Short mmCIF file of C-alpha atoms in Angstrom, two decimals:
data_model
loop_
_atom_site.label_atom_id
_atom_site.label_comp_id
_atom_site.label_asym_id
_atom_site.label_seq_id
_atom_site.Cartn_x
_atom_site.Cartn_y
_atom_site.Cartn_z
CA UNK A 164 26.21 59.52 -40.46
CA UNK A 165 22.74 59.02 -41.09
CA UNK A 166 20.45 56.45 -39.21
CA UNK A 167 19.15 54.36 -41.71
CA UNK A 168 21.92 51.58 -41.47
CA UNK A 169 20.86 50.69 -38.20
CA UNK A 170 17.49 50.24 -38.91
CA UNK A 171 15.87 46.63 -39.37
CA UNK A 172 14.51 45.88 -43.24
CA UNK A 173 11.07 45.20 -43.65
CA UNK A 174 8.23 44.97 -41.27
CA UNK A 175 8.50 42.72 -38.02
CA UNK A 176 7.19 39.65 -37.93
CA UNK A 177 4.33 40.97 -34.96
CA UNK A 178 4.76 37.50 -33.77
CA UNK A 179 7.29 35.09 -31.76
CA UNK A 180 8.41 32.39 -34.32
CA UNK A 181 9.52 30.28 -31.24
CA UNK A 182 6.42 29.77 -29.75
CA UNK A 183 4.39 29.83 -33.20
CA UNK A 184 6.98 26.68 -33.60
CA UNK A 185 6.40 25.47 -30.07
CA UNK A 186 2.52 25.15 -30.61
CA UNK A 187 2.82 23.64 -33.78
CA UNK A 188 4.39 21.10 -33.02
CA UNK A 189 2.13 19.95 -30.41
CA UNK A 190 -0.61 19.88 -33.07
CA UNK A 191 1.22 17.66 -35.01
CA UNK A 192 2.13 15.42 -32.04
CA UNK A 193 -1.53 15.15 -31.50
CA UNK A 194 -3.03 14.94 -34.95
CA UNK A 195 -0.14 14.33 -36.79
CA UNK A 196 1.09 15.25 -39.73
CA UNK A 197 -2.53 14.87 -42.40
CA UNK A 198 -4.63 15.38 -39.71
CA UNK A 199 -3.16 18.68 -38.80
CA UNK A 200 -5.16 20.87 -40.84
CA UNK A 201 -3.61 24.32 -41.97
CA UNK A 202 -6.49 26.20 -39.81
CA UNK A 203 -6.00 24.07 -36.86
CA UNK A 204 -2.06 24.68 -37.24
CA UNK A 205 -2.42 28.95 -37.75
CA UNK A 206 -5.27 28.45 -35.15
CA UNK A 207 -2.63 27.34 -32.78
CA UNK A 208 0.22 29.11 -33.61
CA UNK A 209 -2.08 32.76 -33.57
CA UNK A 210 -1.01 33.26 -37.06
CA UNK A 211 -2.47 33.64 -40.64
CA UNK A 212 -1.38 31.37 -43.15
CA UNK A 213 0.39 34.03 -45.17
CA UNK A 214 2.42 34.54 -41.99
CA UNK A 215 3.28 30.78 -41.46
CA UNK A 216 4.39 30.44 -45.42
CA UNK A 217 6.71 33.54 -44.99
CA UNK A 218 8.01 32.59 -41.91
CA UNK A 219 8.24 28.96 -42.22
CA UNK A 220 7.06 27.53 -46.09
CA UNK A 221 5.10 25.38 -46.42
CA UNK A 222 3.05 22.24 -44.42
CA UNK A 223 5.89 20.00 -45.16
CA UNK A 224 8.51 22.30 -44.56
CA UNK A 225 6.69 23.29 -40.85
CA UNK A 226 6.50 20.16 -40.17
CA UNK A 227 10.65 19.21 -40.87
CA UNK A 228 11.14 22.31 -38.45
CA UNK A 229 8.23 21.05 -35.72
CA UNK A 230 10.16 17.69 -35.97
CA UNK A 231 13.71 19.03 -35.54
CA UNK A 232 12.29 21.19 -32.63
CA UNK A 233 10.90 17.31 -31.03
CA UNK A 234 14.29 15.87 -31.79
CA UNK A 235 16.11 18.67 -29.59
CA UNK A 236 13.23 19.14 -26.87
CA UNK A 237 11.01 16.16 -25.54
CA UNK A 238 12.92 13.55 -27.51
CA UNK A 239 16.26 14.38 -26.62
CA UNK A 240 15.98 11.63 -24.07
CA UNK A 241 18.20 9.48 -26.44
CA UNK A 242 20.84 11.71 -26.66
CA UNK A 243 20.86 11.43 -22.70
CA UNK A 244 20.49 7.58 -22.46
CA UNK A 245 23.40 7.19 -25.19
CA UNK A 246 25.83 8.43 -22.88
CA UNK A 247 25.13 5.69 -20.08
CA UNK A 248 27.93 3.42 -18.83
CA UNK A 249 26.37 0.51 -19.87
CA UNK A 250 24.25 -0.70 -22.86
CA UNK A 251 21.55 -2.27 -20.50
CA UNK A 252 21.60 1.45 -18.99
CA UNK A 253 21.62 3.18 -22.19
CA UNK A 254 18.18 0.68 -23.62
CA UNK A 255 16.80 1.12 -19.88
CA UNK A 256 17.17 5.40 -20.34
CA UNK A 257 15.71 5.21 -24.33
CA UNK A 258 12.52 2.78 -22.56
CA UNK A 259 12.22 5.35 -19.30
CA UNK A 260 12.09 8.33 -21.66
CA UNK A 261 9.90 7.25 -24.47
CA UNK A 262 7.46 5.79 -21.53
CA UNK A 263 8.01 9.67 -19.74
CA UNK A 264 7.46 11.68 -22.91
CA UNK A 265 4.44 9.70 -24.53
CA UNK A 266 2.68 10.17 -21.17
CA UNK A 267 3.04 13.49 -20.11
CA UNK A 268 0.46 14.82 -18.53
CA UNK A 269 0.90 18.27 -19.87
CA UNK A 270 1.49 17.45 -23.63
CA UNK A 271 -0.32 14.89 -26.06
CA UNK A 272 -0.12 11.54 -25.55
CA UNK A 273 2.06 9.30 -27.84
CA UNK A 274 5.46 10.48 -30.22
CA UNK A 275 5.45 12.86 -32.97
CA UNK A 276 7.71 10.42 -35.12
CA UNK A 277 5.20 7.76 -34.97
CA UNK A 278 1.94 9.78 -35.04
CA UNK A 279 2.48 11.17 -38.00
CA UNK A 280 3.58 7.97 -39.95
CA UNK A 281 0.88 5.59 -39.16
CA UNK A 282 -1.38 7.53 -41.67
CA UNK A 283 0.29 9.00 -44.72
CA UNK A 284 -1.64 9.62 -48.27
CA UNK A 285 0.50 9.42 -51.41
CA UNK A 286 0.63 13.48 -50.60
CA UNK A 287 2.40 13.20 -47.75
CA UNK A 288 4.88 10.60 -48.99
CA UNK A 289 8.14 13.11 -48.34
CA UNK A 290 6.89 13.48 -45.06
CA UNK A 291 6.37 8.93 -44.24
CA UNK A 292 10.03 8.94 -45.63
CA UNK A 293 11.65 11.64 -43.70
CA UNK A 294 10.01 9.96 -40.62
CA UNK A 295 11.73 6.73 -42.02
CA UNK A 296 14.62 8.21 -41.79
CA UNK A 297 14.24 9.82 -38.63
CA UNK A 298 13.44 6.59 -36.35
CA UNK A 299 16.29 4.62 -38.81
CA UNK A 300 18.97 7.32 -37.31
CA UNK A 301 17.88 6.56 -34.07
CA UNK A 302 18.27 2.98 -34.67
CA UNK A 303 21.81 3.36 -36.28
CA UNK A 304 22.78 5.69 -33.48
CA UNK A 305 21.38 2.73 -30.32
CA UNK A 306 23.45 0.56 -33.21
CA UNK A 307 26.73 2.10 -32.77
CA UNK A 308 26.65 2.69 -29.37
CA UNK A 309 25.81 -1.28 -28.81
CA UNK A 310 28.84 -1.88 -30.63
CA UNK A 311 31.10 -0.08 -28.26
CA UNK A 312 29.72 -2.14 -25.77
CA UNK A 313 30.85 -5.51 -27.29
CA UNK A 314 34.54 -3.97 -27.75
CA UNK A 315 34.78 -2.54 -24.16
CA UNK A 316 32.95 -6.37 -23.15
CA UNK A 317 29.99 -4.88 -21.42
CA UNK A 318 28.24 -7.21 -23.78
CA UNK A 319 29.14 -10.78 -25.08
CA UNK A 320 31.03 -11.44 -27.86
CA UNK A 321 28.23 -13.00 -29.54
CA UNK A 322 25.81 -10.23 -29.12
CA UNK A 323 23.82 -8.49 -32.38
CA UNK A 324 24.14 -5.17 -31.66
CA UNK A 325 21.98 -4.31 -34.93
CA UNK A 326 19.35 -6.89 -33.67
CA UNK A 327 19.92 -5.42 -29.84
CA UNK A 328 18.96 -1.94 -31.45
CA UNK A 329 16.21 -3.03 -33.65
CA UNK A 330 14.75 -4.71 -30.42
CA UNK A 331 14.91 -1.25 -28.42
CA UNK A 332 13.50 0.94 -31.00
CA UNK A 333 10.66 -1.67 -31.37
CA UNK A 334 9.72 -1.22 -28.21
CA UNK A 335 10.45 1.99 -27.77
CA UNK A 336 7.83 2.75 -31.27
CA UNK A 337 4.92 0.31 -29.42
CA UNK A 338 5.55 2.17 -25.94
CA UNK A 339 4.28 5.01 -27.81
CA UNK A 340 1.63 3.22 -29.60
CA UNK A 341 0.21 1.98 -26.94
CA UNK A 342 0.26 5.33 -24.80
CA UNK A 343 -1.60 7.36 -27.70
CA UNK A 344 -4.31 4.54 -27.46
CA UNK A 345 -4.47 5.60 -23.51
CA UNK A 346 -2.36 2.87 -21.54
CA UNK A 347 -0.96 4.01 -18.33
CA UNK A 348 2.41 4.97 -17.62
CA UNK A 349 3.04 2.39 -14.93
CA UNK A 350 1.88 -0.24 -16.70
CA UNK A 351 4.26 0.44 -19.78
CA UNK A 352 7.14 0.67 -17.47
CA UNK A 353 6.35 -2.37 -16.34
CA UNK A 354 6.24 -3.42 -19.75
CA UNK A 355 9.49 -1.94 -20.41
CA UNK A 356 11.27 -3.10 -17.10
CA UNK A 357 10.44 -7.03 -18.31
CA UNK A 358 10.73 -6.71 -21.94
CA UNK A 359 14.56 -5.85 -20.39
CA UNK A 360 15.07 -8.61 -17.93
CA UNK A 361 16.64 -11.16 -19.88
CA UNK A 362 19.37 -8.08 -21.27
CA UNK A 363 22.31 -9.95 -22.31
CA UNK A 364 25.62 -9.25 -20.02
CA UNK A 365 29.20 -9.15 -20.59
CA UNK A 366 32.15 -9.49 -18.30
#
């Protein structure tokens, strides 16, 4: 038997696709999605751009995978705060976390999702609707779990769960808002903490 089987096709990359990934999706999260130039994005990543469209496509199509990458890393907070006992604990973890991740002192300030939606050309117009749908899922998903909470009766009988979840995500969206234009982490918890206060209760 000869050898060549065994032998990987092609040449290798020369370069770790992970953290090419990794750093480009902090430039997004920081300039978002128009103003993060191809040079500043291969600049980051230590690639050429020949490299980044064979490895990952095009702008658009980096961007999808830099966004699925901030679903499963800093913004899997919501995954987390969905599976609290209660719905005022589950809209208390989604608050925490965005106020947590948008001011990390070690990563850019604000979210990805919203960065890169508050300034979108006709060009970019894939990119503004899979955003859309992005902070909509999260929405639906705070919407369903709200729900449970009015069957199980950790919530009233009369509460909007769609409204509940519209209310969260809100906030959630202007946390980050407001900590890309510099406000402090303690004072958006605070912010958080009161916009909570009046949480409707069940049994």
């Amino acid at each position: 038997m000869g050898t060549k089987q065994g032998r990987t096709v092609g040449r290798p990359r020369g370069f770790d696709a992970d953290e090419a990934l990794e750093r480009a999706m902090l430039v997004f999260w920081e300039h978002g999605y128009e103003g993060a130039s191809l040079a500043t994005l291969t600049d980051a990543m230590g690639i050429s751009t020949t490299s980044m469209y064979a490895a990952f496509g095009n702008k658009e199509e980096l961007f999808r995978k830099a966004l699925e990458r901030y679903t499963e890393g800093p913004s899997a907070y919501l995954d987390r705060a969905l599976e609290e006992p209660t719905a005022l604990g589950a809209a208390t973890a989604v608050l925490a976390g965005t106020v947590r991740t948008t001011t990390a002192p070690a990563g850019p300030r604000g979210c990805l999702g919203v960065q890169s939606a508050l300034a979108t050309s006709d060009s970019g117009r894939a990119v503004c609707d899979l955003l859309a749908a992005w902070r909509n899922d999260g929405c639906s998903r705070l919407q369903q779990r709200f729900r449970q909470a009015v069957d199980d009766g950790d919530l009233p009988p009369e509460a909007d769960p769609a409204l509940l979840a519209r209310y969260v995500s809100t906030l959630s969206f202007g946390i980050a808002v407001q900590a890309a234009s510099g406000v402090g982490r303690a004072e958006l918890q605070a912010m958080a903490d009161a916009a909570l206060r009046d949480w409707p209760l069940g049994r």
